[in-house]
XYZ file of C-alpha atoms in Angstrom:
597
model
C 87.124 90.010 226.239
C 88.821 91.755 223.276
C 91.596 89.167 223.402
C 89.037 86.317 223.308
C 87.254 87.888 220.347
C 90.558 88.399 218.550
C 91.533 84.751 219.152
C 88.162 83.568 217.906
C 88.505 85.738 214.798
C 91.971 84.385 214.062
C 90.757 80.785 214.442
C 87.873 81.437 212.065
C 90.249 83.068 209.586
C 92.629 80.115 209.754
C 89.758 77.654 209.353
C 88.390 79.525 206.341
C 91.831 79.602 204.715
C 92.290 75.869 205.369
C 88.881 75.187 203.875
C 89.604 77.358 200.857
C 93.005 75.806 200.186
C 92.536 72.147 201.095
C 88.858 71.261 201.170
C 87.769 69.818 197.811
C 84.723 71.195 196.017
C 81.587 69.126 195.408
C 80.023 68.433 192.034
C 76.291 68.918 191.681
C 74.369 65.748 190.759
C 73.213 65.544 187.170
C 69.870 64.245 188.476
C 68.067 64.146 191.800
C 65.427 61.670 192.931
C 63.284 62.964 195.763
C 61.294 61.057 198.361
C 57.991 61.583 196.574
C 59.276 59.417 193.757
C 61.513 56.958 195.635
C 58.763 56.007 198.087
C 57.290 53.723 195.408
C 60.236 51.314 195.762
C 59.578 47.937 197.454
C 60.454 47.716 201.153
C 61.363 44.792 203.405
C 60.589 45.319 207.098
C 60.725 41.813 208.524
C 56.981 41.948 209.160
C 53.912 42.204 206.920
C 52.421 45.582 206.087
C 49.991 46.702 208.756
C 51.509 44.462 211.453
C 52.980 46.899 213.959
C 52.825 44.527 216.937
C 55.887 42.518 215.841
C 59.273 43.970 216.810
C 61.234 45.939 214.233
C 63.907 44.384 212.039
C 67.053 45.633 213.851
C 69.116 44.935 210.733
C 72.589 43.466 211.299
C 73.850 42.147 207.951
C 72.901 40.897 204.506
C 74.619 38.514 202.147
C 73.882 37.519 198.542
C 74.539 33.880 197.658
C 73.601 33.038 194.074
C 69.921 33.990 193.632
C 69.141 34.407 197.333
C 69.559 37.407 199.610
C 69.963 36.594 203.319
C 68.944 39.356 205.733
C 69.855 38.988 209.416
C 68.368 40.975 212.261
C 67.087 40.446 215.785
C 66.260 36.784 216.497
C 65.825 36.003 212.803
C 67.390 35.469 209.376
C 65.196 35.936 206.297
C 65.741 34.704 202.744
C 64.586 36.680 199.721
C 64.297 35.019 196.314
C 65.951 37.503 193.967
C 64.260 35.974 190.923
C 60.895 37.214 192.214
C 60.589 40.899 191.349
C 58.516 42.665 194.036
C 56.112 45.514 193.348
C 55.406 47.216 196.676
C 56.779 44.920 199.372
C 59.736 42.525 199.517
C 58.364 39.232 200.851
C 60.742 36.669 202.388
C 60.546 33.104 201.110
C 61.927 31.514 204.320
C 62.694 32.558 207.869
C 65.100 31.224 210.487
C 64.093 32.035 214.072
C 66.629 31.718 216.893
C 65.614 33.412 220.141
C 67.581 33.577 223.371
C 66.409 31.319 226.167
C 64.568 32.833 229.090
C 67.510 32.147 231.409
C 69.916 33.999 229.115
C 67.588 36.994 228.950
C 67.250 37.069 232.734
C 71.025 36.853 233.207
C 71.436 39.687 230.703
C 69.032 41.896 232.664
C 70.830 41.045 235.921
C 74.051 42.360 234.368
C 72.409 45.744 233.958
C 71.391 45.586 230.322
C 68.113 46.975 228.986
C 65.525 44.381 227.968
C 65.746 45.559 224.323
C 69.428 44.573 224.332
C 68.759 41.110 225.772
C 67.915 39.378 222.518
C 69.772 37.346 219.928
C 71.111 39.710 217.293
C 72.560 37.686 214.405
C 76.090 38.990 213.770
C 77.747 36.131 211.868
C 76.346 34.389 208.791
C 79.190 32.656 206.945
C 78.881 29.725 204.494
C 81.125 26.812 205.502
C 80.521 25.068 202.178
C 77.742 24.762 199.595
C 75.418 23.080 202.091
C 76.130 24.511 205.558
C 76.216 28.006 206.989
C 77.784 29.058 210.297
C 75.542 31.423 212.267
C 76.347 33.300 215.485
C 74.255 35.645 217.603
C 74.797 37.869 220.629
C 72.303 35.692 222.563
C 71.519 38.241 225.273
C 75.217 39.074 225.880
C 76.181 35.387 225.909
C 77.251 34.791 222.261
C 76.568 31.363 220.775
C 76.989 29.755 217.337
C 75.188 27.064 215.348
C 75.244 25.363 211.971
C 72.219 25.586 209.683
C 71.497 24.088 206.299
C 71.905 26.826 203.724
C 68.965 25.920 201.484
C 66.358 25.112 204.143
C 67.671 27.087 207.155
C 67.185 23.989 209.307
C 69.228 23.733 212.500
C 71.938 21.070 212.157
C 74.189 20.087 215.078
C 75.012 21.406 218.523
C 75.428 24.927 219.804
C 79.009 26.043 220.378
C 80.450 29.044 222.172
C 80.553 32.300 220.254
C 83.396 33.666 222.368
C 85.915 35.492 220.131
C 83.713 34.601 217.144
C 80.785 36.926 217.779
C 80.416 40.160 219.791
C 78.356 40.422 222.976
C 76.608 43.645 221.926
C 74.700 44.230 218.679
C 76.346 47.652 218.364
C 79.843 46.177 218.226
C 81.350 45.577 214.804
C 82.771 42.227 213.734
C 83.834 40.218 210.698
C 84.201 36.503 209.978
C 85.073 34.185 207.094
C 86.173 30.637 206.422
C 89.496 30.062 204.660
C 90.960 26.585 204.139
C 88.334 25.147 206.486
C 89.209 27.456 209.388
C 87.166 30.299 210.832
C 88.842 33.704 210.959
C 87.000 36.195 213.142
C 87.593 39.697 214.431
C 85.519 40.980 217.328
C 85.660 41.602 221.098
C 86.104 38.593 223.356
C 84.696 39.815 226.659
C 81.567 41.334 228.169
C 83.243 44.718 228.801
C 84.549 44.927 225.211
C 88.090 45.550 226.414
C 89.668 42.531 224.689
C 89.598 43.135 220.941
C 90.840 40.100 219.047
C 91.624 38.718 215.605
C 91.142 34.994 216.098
C 91.364 31.713 214.201
C 89.519 28.617 215.350
C 88.000 25.376 214.109
C 89.706 23.155 211.558
C 93.207 21.716 212.010
C 95.740 23.069 214.476
C 95.440 25.096 217.651
C 93.538 28.367 217.928
C 95.558 31.554 217.370
C 94.890 35.145 218.357
C 96.370 38.617 218.617
C 98.181 39.527 221.820
C 95.757 40.494 224.576
C 95.691 44.156 225.653
C 98.675 45.128 223.463
C 97.823 48.507 221.899
C 100.644 48.178 219.362
C 98.740 45.312 217.759
C 95.185 46.703 217.883
C 93.659 49.553 219.887
C 89.894 50.085 220.138
C 89.255 48.729 216.625
C 86.093 48.785 214.532
C 86.341 45.744 212.285
C 84.750 46.203 208.872
C 85.741 43.463 206.435
C 87.909 40.394 205.870
C 89.012 38.789 202.607
C 91.074 35.795 201.544
C 93.703 36.501 198.885
C 96.642 34.290 197.961
C 98.490 32.965 201.012
C 96.867 35.490 203.338
C 93.727 36.676 205.066
C 93.362 40.461 205.138
C 91.391 42.423 207.731
C 90.188 45.989 207.160
C 89.388 48.108 210.198
C 89.824 51.477 211.851
C 91.433 52.045 215.238
C 93.059 54.571 217.546
C 96.464 55.312 216.005
C 99.248 54.567 218.508
C 101.785 56.385 216.318
C 99.697 59.569 216.684
C 99.222 59.413 220.467
C 101.792 62.113 221.274
C 99.821 64.519 219.078
C 96.382 63.652 220.481
C 93.815 60.934 219.883
C 93.134 60.159 216.230
C 91.537 57.328 214.262
C 93.396 55.746 211.340
C 92.248 53.204 208.781
C 94.162 49.937 208.597
C 94.698 46.810 206.574
C 96.191 43.859 208.454
C 97.601 40.649 206.996
C 97.948 37.124 208.397
C 99.435 33.995 206.828
C 96.906 31.202 206.390
C 99.545 28.621 207.342
C 100.550 30.450 210.549
C 100.899 27.874 213.350
C 101.877 30.296 216.086
C 105.266 30.763 217.716
C 107.514 28.642 219.868
C 107.007 27.919 223.548
C 109.371 30.831 224.238
C 107.845 33.553 222.024
C 104.290 34.033 220.634
C 103.002 30.574 221.501
C 99.323 30.366 220.402
C 99.626 33.865 218.938
C 100.059 35.093 215.370
C 103.628 35.163 214.075
C 102.692 36.915 210.822
C 100.420 39.748 211.951
C 101.323 42.984 210.162
C 99.264 46.132 209.668
C 99.521 49.308 207.624
C 97.681 52.581 207.319
C 95.332 53.164 204.378
C 95.921 56.673 203.046
C 92.814 58.242 201.510
C 93.676 61.891 200.996
C 93.440 64.804 198.574
C 96.931 65.811 197.403
C 98.122 69.381 197.400
C 100.360 71.760 199.314
C 98.842 70.358 202.488
C 97.184 66.963 202.189
C 93.567 66.699 203.289
C 92.987 63.329 204.950
C 89.898 61.158 205.130
C 91.131 58.944 207.956
C 88.068 56.960 209.020
C 87.185 53.867 207.006
C 83.438 53.210 206.960
C 82.975 50.426 204.402
C 85.059 48.512 201.853
C 84.378 46.073 199.019
C 85.598 42.591 198.262
C 88.456 42.363 195.770
C 87.254 43.412 192.320
C 89.093 43.683 189.022
C 89.538 47.303 187.908
C 91.367 47.596 184.579
C 92.621 44.063 185.189
C 94.070 44.976 188.606
C 92.846 43.310 191.847
C 91.447 46.245 193.816
C 89.455 47.112 196.923
C 87.331 50.260 197.040
C 86.407 51.945 200.320
C 84.464 54.910 201.608
C 86.294 57.092 204.140
C 85.295 60.090 206.240
C 86.974 62.835 208.227
C 87.499 62.514 211.968
C 84.319 62.740 214.039
C 85.349 66.065 215.624
C 86.291 67.549 212.236
C 84.418 69.248 209.393
C 82.161 66.591 207.784
C 83.705 65.182 204.648
C 83.779 61.866 202.789
C 85.749 60.264 199.976
C 85.898 57.074 197.935
C 89.402 55.667 197.489
C 90.600 52.569 195.646
C 93.661 50.506 196.587
C 95.398 47.872 194.489
C 96.386 44.643 196.205
C 99.843 45.056 194.651
C 100.303 48.388 196.448
C 99.180 46.793 199.704
C 101.736 44.018 199.219
C 104.503 46.552 198.475
C 103.887 48.253 201.804
C 104.035 44.926 203.666
C 107.392 44.266 201.983
C 108.655 47.699 203.014
C 110.124 49.156 206.170
C 108.777 48.693 209.679
C 107.885 51.489 212.094
C 109.006 51.657 215.721
C 108.932 53.818 218.844
C 112.161 53.406 220.771
C 110.856 54.941 224.020
C 107.310 55.737 225.221
C 107.894 59.455 224.614
C 109.838 59.308 221.354
C 108.612 59.902 217.821
C 107.852 56.850 215.679
C 110.531 56.257 213.038
C 111.402 53.713 210.346
C 113.488 50.709 211.357
C 116.785 50.551 209.408
C 116.874 47.558 207.063
C 120.035 46.185 208.686
C 118.149 45.947 211.997
C 115.452 43.632 210.567
C 116.160 39.948 211.391
C 116.033 37.013 208.982
C 113.836 35.363 207.956
C 111.926 38.590 207.438
C 109.112 39.012 210.002
C 105.665 38.607 208.469
C 106.687 36.044 205.847
C 104.835 32.744 205.627
C 106.687 29.532 206.419
C 107.603 27.500 203.307
C 107.184 30.603 201.105
C 109.419 33.390 199.799
C 112.088 34.481 202.295
C 110.963 31.847 204.826
C 110.873 28.857 202.468
C 113.538 27.055 204.535
C 111.173 26.812 207.538
C 108.496 24.101 207.632
C 106.244 25.949 210.109
C 106.164 29.251 211.963
C 106.948 27.352 215.181
C 110.466 26.878 213.803
C 111.136 30.604 213.319
C 114.113 31.997 215.312
C 113.291 33.822 218.537
C 114.805 36.977 217.056
C 112.256 37.023 214.222
C 109.364 36.257 216.569
C 110.423 38.886 219.113
C 110.772 41.504 216.394
C 107.289 41.018 214.940
C 105.811 40.909 218.438
C 107.029 44.470 219.025
C 106.912 45.753 215.409
C 103.550 44.913 213.785
C 103.186 48.357 212.141
C 104.606 49.195 208.709
C 106.280 52.564 208.146
C 104.629 53.527 204.856
C 100.921 53.983 204.250
C 99.144 52.334 201.324
C 98.524 55.031 198.660
C 95.243 55.209 196.759
C 95.221 54.385 193.050
C 96.306 57.486 191.096
C 97.252 59.056 194.467
C 93.838 60.657 194.904
C 90.219 59.764 195.725
C 87.848 58.716 192.990
C 85.141 60.873 194.526
C 84.713 63.359 197.388
C 81.689 64.841 199.156
C 82.542 67.698 201.489
C 79.911 70.429 201.236
C 77.134 68.603 203.066
C 76.494 67.939 206.744
C 76.232 64.180 206.391
C 78.983 61.595 206.006
C 79.030 58.613 203.650
C 78.675 55.195 205.263
C 78.420 52.259 202.828
C 79.563 51.270 199.343
C 78.780 48.879 196.477
C 80.514 48.825 193.096
C 79.431 47.662 189.653
C 82.684 47.297 187.731
C 81.041 46.278 184.442
C 78.281 48.807 183.776
C 77.050 49.747 180.324
C 76.441 47.743 177.158
C 80.188 47.222 176.672
C 80.664 46.535 180.401
C 83.506 49.057 180.429
C 82.310 51.533 183.047
C 82.571 51.455 186.826
C 79.586 52.774 188.782
C 79.819 53.333 192.524
C 76.796 53.425 194.822
C 77.418 55.128 198.154
C 75.039 55.340 201.118
C 74.989 58.110 203.708
C 73.922 59.025 207.237
C 70.991 61.002 205.812
C 69.352 58.134 203.921
C 70.659 59.452 200.606
C 72.301 57.127 198.054
C 74.756 58.631 195.579
C 75.405 57.062 192.189
C 78.813 57.925 190.772
C 80.415 57.207 187.398
C 83.987 56.599 188.526
C 87.143 57.783 186.836
C 89.156 54.572 187.069
C 91.927 55.419 184.632
C 94.492 58.232 184.999
C 94.264 58.659 181.206
C 90.555 59.468 181.294
C 89.676 62.991 180.133
C 86.878 63.255 182.707
C 86.774 63.256 186.486
C 84.266 61.082 188.335
C 80.689 62.261 187.774
C 77.883 62.346 190.332
C 75.092 60.911 188.196
C 72.270 60.750 190.729
C 71.420 61.750 194.274
C 68.627 59.459 195.478
C 66.617 60.058 198.634
C 66.248 56.354 199.381
C 64.912 56.282 202.952
C 61.169 55.651 203.210
C 59.850 57.689 206.157
C 56.373 56.139 206.030
C 57.306 52.446 205.883
C 60.578 52.294 207.826
C 59.285 53.735 211.114
C 62.230 55.921 212.101
C 62.622 56.433 215.843
C 65.508 58.908 215.488
C 67.883 60.412 212.916
C 70.248 57.449 213.314
C 67.608 55.208 211.710
C 68.117 57.035 208.402
C 71.728 55.901 208.190
C 72.502 53.501 205.342
C 74.150 50.510 207.052
C 74.857 48.304 204.052
C 74.456 48.094 200.277
C 74.073 44.892 198.255
C 74.251 44.883 194.468
C 72.033 42.495 192.522
C 73.386 43.086 189.039
C 71.450 40.202 187.453
C 68.146 41.832 188.355
C 69.308 45.443 187.952
C 68.730 46.272 191.615
C 70.442 47.664 194.692
C 69.337 46.660 198.193
C 69.749 49.510 200.683
C 69.736 48.493 204.351
C 68.642 50.677 207.261
C 68.178 49.621 210.878
C 64.442 48.989 210.452
C 64.085 48.127 206.754
C 65.746 47.160 203.488
C 64.699 48.991 200.319
C 65.096 47.670 196.783
C 65.894 50.394 194.274
C 66.636 49.939 190.560
C 70.142 50.727 189.335
C 68.690 53.235 186.856
C 65.534 55.187 186.086
C 65.885 55.484 182.286
C 62.131 55.471 181.614
C 61.761 58.697 183.558
C 63.304 60.653 180.702
C 60.484 59.365 178.489
C 60.548 60.842 175.004
C 62.987 63.631 175.896
C 66.160 62.691 174.049
C 68.135 65.599 175.503
C 67.479 64.459 179.090
C 68.358 60.888 178.205
C 71.718 61.712 176.614
C 72.544 64.383 179.230
C 72.087 61.856 182.043
C 75.396 60.176 181.022
C 74.051 57.064 182.695
C 75.810 53.926 181.343
C 72.646 51.933 182.074
C 70.488 54.201 179.840
C 70.294 54.897 176.122
C 68.068 56.538 173.532
C 66.288 53.644 171.857
C 65.274 53.414 168.216
C 61.632 53.362 169.348
C 61.960 57.029 170.313
C 62.191 56.659 174.105
C 64.842 56.423 176.783
C 65.340 52.907 178.116
C 67.711 50.460 179.772
C 70.591 49.184 177.639
C 72.259 45.815 178.185
C 75.237 43.886 176.762
C 72.768 42.035 174.534
C 72.232 45.303 172.624
C 75.801 45.645 171.329
C 74.554 45.429 167.760
C 73.053 48.898 168.138
C 69.563 50.245 168.259
C 70.387 52.948 170.792
C 72.340 56.197 171.283
C 74.448 57.000 174.335
C 77.141 59.535 175.276
C 78.429 58.513 178.681
C 81.800 60.214 178.208
C 80.585 63.727 177.410
C 76.769 63.907 177.507
C 76.849 66.183 174.471
C 73.371 67.595 173.813
C 74.297 70.813 171.985
C 72.538 69.601 168.845
C 69.324 68.653 170.679
C 66.398 70.872 171.597
C 65.012 71.345 175.105
C 62.000 69.396 176.367
C 59.821 71.713 178.436
C 57.218 70.521 180.935
C 57.111 67.019 179.510
C 55.091 64.524 181.535
C 56.306 60.950 181.470
C 53.300 58.721 181.961
C 55.232 55.488 182.253
C 56.848 56.537 185.515
C 54.311 59.058 186.794
C 56.948 61.727 187.031
C 57.512 65.074 185.359
C 60.876 65.741 183.720
C 61.915 69.364 183.347
C 65.069 70.187 181.377
C 66.840 73.503 181.754
C 70.352 74.107 180.388
C 70.922 70.409 179.928
C 70.203 69.445 183.574
C 67.265 67.342 184.671
C 65.097 67.820 187.726
C 62.934 64.767 188.278
C 59.811 65.666 190.213
C 56.562 63.975 191.134
C 53.272 65.179 189.658
C 50.998 67.218 191.874
C 48.780 64.259 192.777
C 51.732 62.803 194.793
C 52.468 65.986 196.700
C 52.187 65.938 200.480
């Protein structure tokens, strides 16, 4: 017994030392927005207020195309006109309904699935061109796809199989996009979810895929995003790390790359399979004597320009069985390319440690190059590659180095809370001079964080947590469990100064800023350091835009210096029905007593 207690004490001591040395500290938010205030924000539920008989939304995805937001859920896709500013409820302008046939639902139930699973959950909504959109649904565990007209949501054409294009189960992750007229998809290709696949179909040429059941290529992946960039399509996902297997089961974050002109291999090697598939680890970690890793990618952006550099920004968390922690890391596309041009990793025997492949052991043309480009410019198609090159990439898809984050550290970390961060959206041109980057991050707890990012290593300031917003609406979103509070997706609508926050049963529209809440308290306004807010010449805090470059406002986003300003005590702001209290330069934004519950 004494030995057990001693062991437990030593483990606790080690854990506390590890936490003290490696675990980063959290910054307190400059402002908090509680539920009593945020509950005023408009909500979309997929059904009118008061109608509880209709099934819940079961949100799957949302996509902004010009001035329309498309929201996909169970059996339906809704369109929201972003030019119409809602007051209490977000009303869809159109609705696409695609339900599974009775026979499909019966077959689903016969396979042992619950009736709530035997519906058509829309998992793919990808524009083919300006007029047509490709839509796929789980269709009661029998995935199918259709074309619809983008503007009218009218069905156009025949149904085609969703196999390897759409998952069977709504809970399975997937991605899809069109590039050069071909559909690239990443999902599972069988009912049991044992065959994970990155697949290309439609358009010219034969279909290509990853090797079936080869854990060196992909192992139990969660696909999160795909982007087209240059000659390649990139896939971002997390998976079980094969290079870590001898040390126990761990999840790593990955970026994989495929040539758009890949035609597959020869009849001898990699026929109808990718000849250019490479993958690398994404390293989101806090540097120090012992690195602290955030290994699990949760969400990542499209390519955005940060300081003129093509960049992707992702939110990462610690392993599920670890201390909860989250971080936001940015990666330049140049750094990703450098890793793909670097050394390969290999395991010579099933029990050996993974090591780098010596450069003189890498065949020519270099595996992973695109035919007719760079080191493979002498080859017309990938079918012509030598067997040696094809055999090498078949057994060596993993790069040795990991992709480092910009500035070799996260932009932001959150480690002193029980929840993890789950979704991300980035405004890279915030403020009247459009020179600030603001990150919005969703969480498991229904909280949205608003962060002013440090994007330059020459900046005198670290990233600043501007606001902590309790976004989830308990009354309108009908939570059935704690999982329903999780932020699934974020969509920025910069033109209308709004952020759409998606939960399983609702989507909430929140403004990017709450400048009017500071009212006539100049100290609160300046101390907020919000690039969207400024002290206006009219004597009130308000939203600032690029159109106001000529002046007429005060703002101190860099420092929030209020030493020369007096405090504003117990000041009620009538315009927003909220009381602003300022103590020591910090704002607490509370609802008046008439809103208390």
